[in-house]
CSV table of N, CA and C in Angstrom, one decimal:
chain,number,residue,atom,x,y,z
N,1,UNK,N,34.8,-8.3,-21.7
N,1,UNK,CA,33.6,-7.4,-21.6
N,1,UNK,C,32.3,-8.1,-21.9
N,2,UNK,N,31.3,-7.9,-21.0
N,2,UNK,CA,30.0,-8.5,-21.2
N,2,UNK,C,29.1,-7.6,-22.0
N,3,UNK,N,28.3,-8.2,-22.8
N,3,UNK,CA,27.4,-7.5,-23.5
N,3,UNK,C,26.0,-7.7,-22.9
N,4,UNK,N,25.2,-6.6,-23.0
N,4,UNK,CA,23.9,-6.7,-22.4
N,4,UNK,C,23.1,-7.7,-23.1
N,5,UNK,N,22.2,-8.4,-22.3
N,5,UNK,CA,21.4,-9.4,-22.9
N,5,UNK,C,20.3,-8.8,-23.7
N,6,UNK,N,20.0,-9.4,-24.8
N,6,UNK,CA,18.8,-8.9,-25.6
N,6,UNK,C,17.6,-8.9,-24.8
N,7,UNK,N,16.9,-7.7,-24.7
N,7,UNK,CA,15.7,-7.7,-23.9
N,7,UNK,C,14.6,-8.6,-24.4
N,8,UNK,N,14.1,-9.4,-23.5
N,8,UNK,CA,13.0,-10.2,-23.7
N,8,UNK,C,12.1,-10.1,-22.5
N,9,UNK,N,10.8,-10.5,-22.6
N,9,UNK,CA,9.9,-10.3,-21.5
N,9,UNK,C,10.4,-11.1,-20.4
N,10,UNK,N,10.9,-12.3,-20.5
N,10,UNK,CA,11.2,-13.2,-19.4
N,10,UNK,C,12.5,-12.7,-18.7
N,11,UNK,N,13.4,-11.9,-19.3
N,11,UNK,CA,14.6,-11.5,-18.6
N,11,UNK,C,14.5,-10.1,-18.0
N,12,UNK,N,13.3,-9.6,-17.9
N,12,UNK,CA,13.2,-8.2,-17.4
N,12,UNK,C,12.9,-8.3,-15.9
N,13,UNK,N,13.7,-7.6,-15.2
N,13,UNK,CA,13.4,-7.5,-13.7
N,13,UNK,C,12.1,-6.8,-13.5
N,14,UNK,N,11.8,-5.8,-14.3
N,14,UNK,CA,10.6,-5.0,-14.1
N,14,UNK,C,9.3,-5.9,-14.3
N,15,UNK,N,9.4,-6.8,-15.3
N,15,UNK,CA,8.3,-7.7,-15.5
N,15,UNK,C,8.2,-8.8,-14.4
N,16,UNK,N,9.3,-9.2,-13.8
N,16,UNK,CA,9.2,-10.1,-12.7
N,16,UNK,C,8.5,-9.4,-11.5
N,17,UNK,N,9.0,-8.2,-11.2
N,17,UNK,CA,8.4,-7.4,-10.1
N,17,UNK,C,6.9,-7.2,-10.3
N,18,UNK,N,6.6,-6.8,-11.6
N,18,UNK,CA,5.2,-6.5,-11.9
N,18,UNK,C,4.3,-7.7,-11.7
N,19,UNK,N,4.8,-8.9,-12.2
N,19,UNK,CA,4.1,-10.2,-12.1
N,19,UNK,C,3.9,-10.6,-10.6
N,20,UNK,N,5.0,-10.4,-9.8
N,20,UNK,CA,4.9,-10.7,-8.4
N,20,UNK,C,3.9,-9.8,-7.7
N,21,UNK,N,3.9,-8.5,-8.0
N,21,UNK,CA,3.0,-7.6,-7.4
N,21,UNK,C,1.6,-7.9,-7.7
N,22,UNK,N,1.3,-8.2,-9.0
N,22,UNK,CA,-0.1,-8.7,-9.3
N,22,UNK,C,-0.5,-9.9,-8.6
N,23,UNK,N,0.4,-10.9,-8.5
N,23,UNK,CA,0.1,-12.1,-7.8
N,23,UNK,C,-0.2,-11.8,-6.3
N,24,UNK,N,0.5,-10.9,-5.7
N,24,UNK,CA,0.2,-10.7,-4.3
N,24,UNK,C,-1.2,-10.0,-4.1
N,25,UNK,N,-1.4,-9.1,-5.1
N,25,UNK,CA,-2.7,-8.4,-5.0
N,25,UNK,C,-3.8,-9.4,-5.2
N,26,UNK,N,-3.7,-10.4,-6.1
N,26,UNK,CA,-4.7,-11.4,-6.4
N,26,UNK,C,-4.8,-12.2,-5.1
N,27,UNK,N,-3.8,-12.5,-4.4
N,27,UNK,CA,-3.8,-13.3,-3.2
N,27,UNK,C,-4.6,-12.5,-2.1
N,28,UNK,N,-4.5,-11.2,-2.1
N,28,UNK,CA,-5.1,-10.4,-1.0
N,28,UNK,C,-6.6,-10.3,-1.4
N,29,UNK,N,-7.0,-10.4,-2.6
N,29,UNK,CA,-8.4,-10.1,-3.0
N,29,UNK,C,-9.4,-10.8,-2.1
N,30,UNK,N,-9.3,-12.1,-2.0
N,30,UNK,CA,-10.3,-12.8,-1.1
N,30,UNK,C,-10.3,-12.4,0.3
N,31,UNK,N,-9.1,-12.0,0.8
N,31,UNK,CA,-9.0,-11.5,2.2
N,31,UNK,C,-9.8,-10.1,2.3
N,32,UNK,N,-9.6,-9.3,1.4
N,32,UNK,CA,-10.2,-8.0,1.5
N,32,UNK,C,-11.7,-7.9,1.1
N,33,UNK,N,-12.1,-8.8,0.3
N,33,UNK,CA,-13.5,-8.8,-0.3
N,33,UNK,C,-14.5,-8.7,0.8
N,34,UNK,N,-14.5,-9.5,1.9
N,34,UNK,CA,-15.5,-9.4,3.0
N,34,UNK,C,-15.5,-8.0,3.5
N,35,UNK,N,-14.5,-7.2,3.5
N,35,UNK,CA,-14.4,-5.9,4.1
N,35,UNK,C,-14.7,-4.8,3.0
N,36,UNK,N,-15.0,-5.2,1.8
N,36,UNK,CA,-15.3,-4.3,0.7
N,36,UNK,C,-14.1,-3.4,0.4
N,37,UNK,N,-12.9,-3.9,0.5
N,37,UNK,CA,-11.6,-3.1,0.2
N,37,UNK,C,-10.9,-3.6,-0.9
N,38,UNK,N,-10.3,-2.7,-1.7
N,38,UNK,CA,-9.3,-3.0,-2.7
N,38,UNK,C,-7.9,-3.0,-2.1
N,39,UNK,N,-6.9,-3.5,-2.7
N,39,UNK,CA,-5.6,-3.5,-2.1
N,39,UNK,C,-5.1,-2.0,-1.9
N,40,UNK,N,-5.2,-1.1,-2.8
N,40,UNK,CA,-4.8,0.2,-2.5
N,40,UNK,C,-5.6,0.9,-1.3
N,41,UNK,N,-6.9,0.6,-1.3
N,41,UNK,CA,-7.6,1.0,-0.1
N,41,UNK,C,-7.1,0.5,1.2
N,42,UNK,N,-6.7,-0.8,1.2
N,42,UNK,CA,-6.1,-1.5,2.3
N,42,UNK,C,-4.8,-0.8,2.8
N,43,UNK,N,-4.0,-0.4,1.8
N,43,UNK,CA,-2.8,0.3,2.1
N,43,UNK,C,-3.0,1.7,2.8
N,44,UNK,N,-4.0,2.4,2.3
N,44,UNK,CA,-4.4,3.6,3.0
N,44,UNK,C,-4.8,3.3,4.4
N,45,UNK,N,-5.7,2.3,4.6
N,45,UNK,CA,-6.2,2.0,6.0
N,45,UNK,C,-5.0,1.5,6.9
N,46,UNK,N,-4.0,0.7,6.3
N,46,UNK,CA,-2.8,0.4,7.1
N,46,UNK,C,-2.1,1.6,7.6
N,47,UNK,N,-1.9,2.6,6.6
N,47,UNK,CA,-1.2,3.8,7.0
N,47,UNK,C,-1.9,4.5,8.1
N,48,UNK,N,-3.2,4.6,8.0
N,48,UNK,CA,-4.0,5.4,9.0
N,48,UNK,C,-4.0,4.6,10.3
N,49,UNK,N,-4.0,3.3,10.3
N,49,UNK,CA,-3.9,2.6,11.6
N,49,UNK,C,-2.7,2.8,12.3
N,50,UNK,N,-1.6,3.1,11.6
N,50,UNK,CA,-0.3,3.4,12.2
N,50,UNK,C,-0.3,4.9,12.6
N,51,UNK,N,-0.8,5.8,11.9
N,51,UNK,CA,-0.8,7.3,12.2
N,51,UNK,C,-2.1,7.8,11.7
N,52,UNK,N,-3.0,8.1,12.6
N,52,UNK,CA,-4.3,8.7,12.3
N,52,UNK,C,-4.3,10.2,12.2
N,53,UNK,N,-5.3,10.8,11.6
N,53,UNK,CA,-5.5,12.2,11.5
N,53,UNK,C,-4.3,12.9,10.9
N,54,UNK,N,-3.9,12.6,9.6
N,54,UNK,CA,-2.8,13.1,9.0
N,54,UNK,C,-3.1,13.9,7.8
N,55,UNK,N,-2.3,14.8,7.3
N,55,UNK,CA,-2.6,15.5,6.1
N,55,UNK,C,-2.6,14.5,4.9
N,56,UNK,N,-3.4,14.8,4.0
N,56,UNK,CA,-3.6,14.0,2.8
N,56,UNK,C,-2.1,13.9,2.1
N,57,UNK,N,-1.4,14.9,2.1
N,57,UNK,CA,-0.1,14.9,1.4
N,57,UNK,C,0.9,13.8,2.2
N,58,UNK,N,0.8,13.8,3.5
N,58,UNK,CA,1.6,12.9,4.2
N,58,UNK,C,1.2,11.5,4.0
N,59,UNK,N,-0.1,11.3,3.9
N,59,UNK,CA,-0.7,9.9,3.6
N,59,UNK,C,-0.2,9.5,2.2
N,60,UNK,N,-0.3,10.4,1.2
N,60,UNK,CA,0.3,10.1,-0.1
N,60,UNK,C,1.7,9.6,-0.1
N,61,UNK,N,2.5,10.4,0.7
N,61,UNK,CA,3.9,10.0,0.7
N,61,UNK,C,4.1,8.7,1.5
N,62,UNK,N,3.4,8.5,2.5
N,62,UNK,CA,3.6,7.3,3.3
N,62,UNK,C,3.2,6.0,2.5
N,63,UNK,N,2.1,6.1,1.7
N,63,UNK,CA,1.6,5.0,1.0
N,63,UNK,C,2.3,4.9,-0.4
N,64,UNK,N,3.0,6.0,-0.7
N,64,UNK,CA,3.8,6.0,-2.1
N,64,UNK,C,2.7,6.0,-3.3
N,65,UNK,N,1.5,6.5,-2.9
N,65,UNK,CA,0.5,6.7,-4.0
N,65,UNK,C,0.4,8.2,-4.3
N,66,UNK,N,0.5,8.5,-5.6
N,66,UNK,CA,0.6,9.9,-6.0
N,66,UNK,C,-0.7,10.5,-5.7
N,67,UNK,N,-0.7,11.9,-5.7
N,67,UNK,CA,-2.0,12.6,-5.2
N,67,UNK,C,-3.2,12.3,-6.2
N,68,UNK,N,-3.0,12.1,-7.5
N,68,UNK,CA,-4.0,11.8,-8.4
N,68,UNK,C,-4.6,10.4,-8.2
N,69,UNK,N,-3.9,9.6,-7.5
N,69,UNK,CA,-4.4,8.2,-7.2
N,69,UNK,C,-5.0,8.1,-5.8
N,70,UNK,N,-4.4,8.8,-4.9
N,70,UNK,CA,-4.9,8.7,-3.5
N,70,UNK,C,-6.2,9.4,-3.2
N,71,UNK,N,-6.4,10.5,-3.9
N,71,UNK,CA,-7.6,11.3,-3.7
N,71,UNK,C,-8.9,10.5,-3.9
N,72,UNK,N,-9.0,9.9,-5.1
N,72,UNK,CA,-10.2,9.0,-5.3
N,72,UNK,C,-10.3,7.8,-4.3
N,73,UNK,N,-9.2,7.3,-3.9
N,73,UNK,CA,-9.2,6.2,-2.9
N,73,UNK,C,-9.7,6.7,-1.6
N,74,UNK,N,-9.3,7.8,-1.2
N,74,UNK,CA,-9.7,8.4,0.1
N,74,UNK,C,-11.3,8.8,0.0
N,75,UNK,N,-11.7,9.3,-1.2
N,75,UNK,CA,-13.1,9.6,-1.3
N,75,UNK,C,-14.0,8.4,-1.2
N,76,UNK,N,-13.5,7.3,-1.8
N,76,UNK,CA,-14.2,6.1,-1.7
N,76,UNK,C,-14.3,5.5,-0.3
N,77,UNK,N,-13.2,5.6,0.4
N,77,UNK,CA,-13.2,5.1,1.8
N,77,UNK,C,-14.1,6.0,2.7
N,78,UNK,N,-14.1,7.3,2.3
N,78,UNK,CA,-15.0,8.2,3.1
N,78,UNK,C,-16.5,7.9,2.8
N,79,UNK,N,-16.8,7.6,1.5
N,79,UNK,CA,-18.2,7.2,1.2
N,79,UNK,C,-18.6,5.8,1.8
N,80,UNK,N,-17.7,5.0,2.2
N,80,UNK,CA,-17.9,3.8,2.9
N,80,UNK,C,-18.0,4.0,4.4
N,81,UNK,N,-17.7,5.3,4.8
N,81,UNK,CA,-17.8,5.6,6.2
N,81,UNK,C,-16.6,5.2,7.1
N,82,UNK,N,-15.5,4.8,6.4
N,82,UNK,CA,-14.3,4.3,7.1
N,82,UNK,C,-13.4,5.4,7.5
N,83,UNK,N,-13.5,6.6,6.9
N,83,UNK,CA,-12.6,7.7,7.3
N,83,UNK,C,-13.3,9.1,6.9
N,84,UNK,N,-12.8,10.1,7.4
N,84,UNK,CA,-13.3,11.5,7.1
N,84,UNK,C,-12.1,12.3,6.6
N,85,UNK,N,-12.5,13.3,5.8
N,85,UNK,CA,-11.6,14.4,5.3
N,85,UNK,C,-12.1,15.7,5.8
N,86,UNK,N,-11.2,16.4,6.4
N,86,UNK,CA,-11.6,17.8,6.9
N,86,UNK,C,-10.4,18.7,6.7
N,87,UNK,N,-10.8,20.0,6.6
N,87,UNK,CA,-9.7,21.0,6.4
N,87,UNK,C,-9.1,21.1,7.7
N,88,UNK,N,-7.7,21.4,7.7
N,88,UNK,CA,-6.8,21.6,8.8
N,88,UNK,C,-7.3,22.9,9.5
N,89,UNK,N,-7.4,22.9,10.9
N,89,UNK,CA,-7.8,24.1,11.6
N,89,UNK,C,-6.8,25.3,11.4
N,90,UNK,N,-5.5,25.0,11.1
N,90,UNK,CA,-4.6,26.1,11.0
N,90,UNK,C,-4.4,26.5,9.5
N,91,UNK,N,-4.7,25.7,8.5
N,91,UNK,CA,-4.6,26.0,7.1
N,91,UNK,C,-5.7,25.2,6.4
N,92,UNK,N,-6.6,25.9,5.9
N,92,UNK,CA,-7.8,25.3,5.3
N,92,UNK,C,-7.5,24.6,4.0
N,93,UNK,N,-6.3,25.0,3.4
N,93,UNK,CA,-5.9,24.4,2.1
N,93,UNK,C,-5.4,22.9,2.4
N,94,UNK,N,-5.0,22.6,3.5
N,94,UNK,CA,-4.6,21.3,4.0
N,94,UNK,C,-5.8,20.4,4.4
N,95,UNK,N,-5.9,19.3,3.7
N,95,UNK,CA,-6.9,18.4,4.1
N,95,UNK,C,-6.4,17.2,5.0
N,96,UNK,N,-7.0,17.0,6.1
N,96,UNK,CA,-6.6,16.0,7.0
N,96,UNK,C,-7.5,14.8,6.9
N,97,UNK,N,-6.9,13.6,7.0
N,97,UNK,CA,-7.6,12.3,6.9
N,97,UNK,C,-7.6,11.6,8.2
N,98,UNK,N,-8.8,11.2,8.7
N,98,UNK,CA,-8.8,10.5,10.0
N,98,UNK,C,-9.8,9.3,9.9
N,99,UNK,N,-9.5,8.3,10.7
N,99,UNK,CA,-10.3,7.2,10.8
N,99,UNK,C,-11.7,7.5,11.5
N,100,UNK,N,-12.7,6.8,11.1
N,100,UNK,CA,-14.0,6.8,11.8
N,100,UNK,C,-14.0,5.6,12.8
N,101,UNK,N,-15.0,5.6,13.7
N,101,UNK,CA,-15.1,4.4,14.5
N,101,UNK,C,-15.2,3.1,13.6
N,102,UNK,N,-15.9,3.2,12.5
N,102,UNK,CA,-16.1,2.0,11.6
N,102,UNK,C,-14.7,1.6,11.1
N,103,UNK,N,-13.9,2.7,10.7
N,103,UNK,CA,-12.6,2.4,10.2
N,103,UNK,C,-11.6,1.7,11.2
N,104,UNK,N,-11.8,2.1,12.5
N,104,UNK,CA,-11.0,1.4,13.5
N,104,UNK,C,-11.6,0.0,13.8
N,105,UNK,N,-12.9,-0.1,13.7
N,105,UNK,CA,-13.5,-1.4,14.0
N,105,UNK,C,-13.1,-2.6,13.1
N,106,UNK,N,-12.7,-2.3,11.9
N,106,UNK,CA,-12.3,-3.4,11.0
N,106,UNK,C,-10.9,-3.7,11.2
N,107,UNK,N,-10.1,-3.1,11.9
N,107,UNK,CA,-8.7,-3.3,12.0
N,107,UNK,C,-8.4,-4.7,12.6
N,108,UNK,N,-8.9,-5.0,13.8
N,108,UNK,CA,-8.6,-6.3,14.4
N,108,UNK,C,-9.1,-7.4,13.5
N,109,UNK,N,-10.3,-7.5,13.0
N,109,UNK,CA,-10.7,-8.7,12.2
N,109,UNK,C,-10.0,-8.8,10.9
N,110,UNK,N,-9.6,-7.6,10.4
N,110,UNK,CA,-8.7,-7.7,9.1
N,110,UNK,C,-7.3,-8.2,9.4
N,111,UNK,N,-6.8,-7.7,10.5
N,111,UNK,CA,-5.4,-8.2,10.9
N,111,UNK,C,-5.5,-9.7,11.2
N,112,UNK,N,-6.6,-10.2,11.7
N,112,UNK,CA,-6.7,-11.6,12.0
N,112,UNK,C,-6.8,-12.5,10.7
N,113,UNK,N,-7.5,-11.9,9.8
N,113,UNK,CA,-7.7,-12.6,8.5
N,113,UNK,C,-6.3,-12.6,7.8
N,114,UNK,N,-5.6,-11.4,7.9
N,114,UNK,CA,-4.2,-11.3,7.3
N,114,UNK,C,-3.3,-12.3,7.8
N,115,UNK,N,-3.4,-12.5,9.2
N,115,UNK,CA,-2.5,-13.4,9.9
N,115,UNK,C,-2.8,-14.9,9.4
N,116,UNK,N,-4.0,-15.2,9.3
N,116,UNK,CA,-4.4,-16.5,8.9
N,116,UNK,C,-3.9,-16.8,7.4
N,117,UNK,N,-4.0,-15.8,6.6
N,117,UNK,CA,-3.5,-15.9,5.1
N,117,UNK,C,-2.0,-16.1,5.1
N,118,UNK,N,-1.4,-15.3,5.9
N,118,UNK,CA,0.1,-15.4,5.9
N,118,UNK,C,0.6,-16.8,6.5
N,119,UNK,N,0.0,-17.2,7.6
N,119,UNK,CA,0.4,-18.5,8.1
N,119,UNK,C,0.0,-19.6,7.2
N,120,UNK,N,-1.1,-19.6,6.4
N,120,UNK,CA,-1.4,-20.6,5.5
N,120,UNK,C,-0.4,-20.8,4.4
N,121,UNK,N,0.4,-19.8,4.1
N,121,UNK,CA,1.4,-19.9,3.1
N,121,UNK,C,2.7,-20.6,3.6
N,122,UNK,N,2.7,-20.9,4.9
N,122,UNK,CA,3.9,-21.5,5.5
N,122,UNK,C,5.2,-20.7,5.0
N,123,UNK,N,5.3,-19.5,5.3
N,123,UNK,CA,6.4,-18.6,4.8
N,123,UNK,C,7.7,-18.9,5.4
N,124,UNK,N,8.7,-18.7,4.6
N,124,UNK,CA,10.1,-18.7,5.1
N,124,UNK,C,10.3,-17.2,5.5
N,125,UNK,N,10.1,-17.0,6.8
N,125,UNK,CA,10.1,-15.6,7.3
N,125,UNK,C,11.4,-14.8,7.0
N,126,UNK,N,12.5,-15.5,7.2
N,126,UNK,CA,13.8,-14.9,6.9
N,126,UNK,C,14.0,-14.5,5.4
N,127,UNK,N,13.6,-15.4,4.5
N,127,UNK,CA,13.7,-15.2,3.2
N,127,UNK,C,12.8,-14.0,2.7
N,128,UNK,N,11.6,-14.0,3.3
N,128,UNK,CA,10.7,-12.9,3.0
N,128,UNK,C,11.2,-11.5,3.4
N,129,UNK,N,11.8,-11.6,4.6
N,129,UNK,CA,12.3,-10.3,5.2
N,129,UNK,C,13.5,-9.9,4.3
N,130,UNK,N,14.3,-10.8,3.9
N,130,UNK,CA,15.5,-10.5,3.1
N,130,UNK,C,14.9,-9.9,1.7
N,131,UNK,N,13.9,-10.5,1.1
N,131,UNK,CA,13.4,-10.0,-0.1
N,131,UNK,C,12.8,-8.6,0.1
N,132,UNK,N,12.1,-8.4,1.1
N,132,UNK,CA,11.5,-7.1,1.4
N,132,UNK,C,12.6,-6.0,1.5
N,133,UNK,N,13.7,-6.4,2.2
N,133,UNK,CA,14.8,-5.4,2.3
N,133,UNK,C,15.4,-5.1,0.9
N,134,UNK,N,15.6,-6.2,0.1
N,134,UNK,CA,16.2,-6.0,-1.2
N,134,UNK,C,15.2,-5.1,-2.1
N,135,UNK,N,13.9,-5.3,-2.0
N,135,UNK,CA,13.0,-4.5,-2.7
N,135,UNK,C,13.1,-3.0,-2.2
N,136,UNK,N,13.2,-2.8,-0.9
N,136,UNK,CA,13.3,-1.4,-0.5
N,136,UNK,C,14.6,-0.8,-0.9
N,137,UNK,N,15.7,-1.6,-0.9
N,137,UNK,CA,17.0,-1.1,-1.4
N,137,UNK,C,16.9,-0.7,-2.9
N,138,UNK,N,16.2,-1.5,-3.7
N,138,UNK,CA,16.0,-1.2,-5.1
N,138,UNK,C,15.2,0.0,-5.2
N,139,UNK,N,14.1,0.2,-4.5
N,139,UNK,CA,13.2,1.4,-4.5
N,139,UNK,C,14.1,2.6,-4.2
N,140,UNK,N,14.9,2.5,-3.2
N,140,UNK,CA,15.8,3.7,-2.8
N,140,UNK,C,16.7,4.1,-4.0
N,141,UNK,N,17.2,3.1,-4.6
N,141,UNK,CA,18.1,3.3,-5.8
N,141,UNK,C,17.4,4.0,-6.9
N,142,UNK,N,16.2,3.5,-7.2
N,142,UNK,CA,15.4,4.1,-8.2
N,142,UNK,C,15.0,5.5,-7.9
N,143,UNK,N,14.5,5.7,-6.7
N,143,UNK,CA,14.1,7.0,-6.3
N,143,UNK,C,15.3,8.1,-6.3
N,144,UNK,N,16.5,7.6,-6.0
N,144,UNK,CA,17.7,8.6,-6.1
N,144,UNK,C,17.9,8.9,-7.5
N,145,UNK,N,17.8,7.9,-8.4
N,145,UNK,CA,17.9,8.2,-9.9
N,145,UNK,C,16.9,9.1,-10.4
N,146,UNK,N,15.7,9.1,-9.8
N,146,UNK,CA,14.6,9.9,-10.3
N,146,UNK,C,14.6,11.3,-9.8
N,147,UNK,N,15.4,11.6,-8.7
N,147,UNK,CA,15.4,12.9,-8.1
N,147,UNK,C,16.1,13.9,-9.1
N,148,UNK,N,15.6,15.1,-9.1
N,148,UNK,CA,16.0,16.1,-10.1
N,148,UNK,C,17.4,16.5,-9.8
């Protein structure tokens, strides 16, 4: 029978994931700075470039940002002129989020900057894809455990 390891900072999976997440966000900061975007704002823009004019709730689910977090992000992006929020024509309680022309205009240059950053790291694409799949699998396990 094995006994659980004594918890230390260095043997915690959650700390390794947290540290890796922070490192990735720091890596993205210089890429996003010329566009005046934070990493969470970038996630919202990515989601809208994939599916535009969506309910705020759907955007929250897609980005995995809770409503209390996504609302201020959307408001800041709206203030920057990158998107709009409007009431749904069929249900005024539902707010829809849509890209503006300015929001669409930064997609290509931002994607090019992202490509250059990615290529400069000389990534092992297969290893990164495997890691991404493992992270998504872990996320699914955690979400199932959190379900009521």
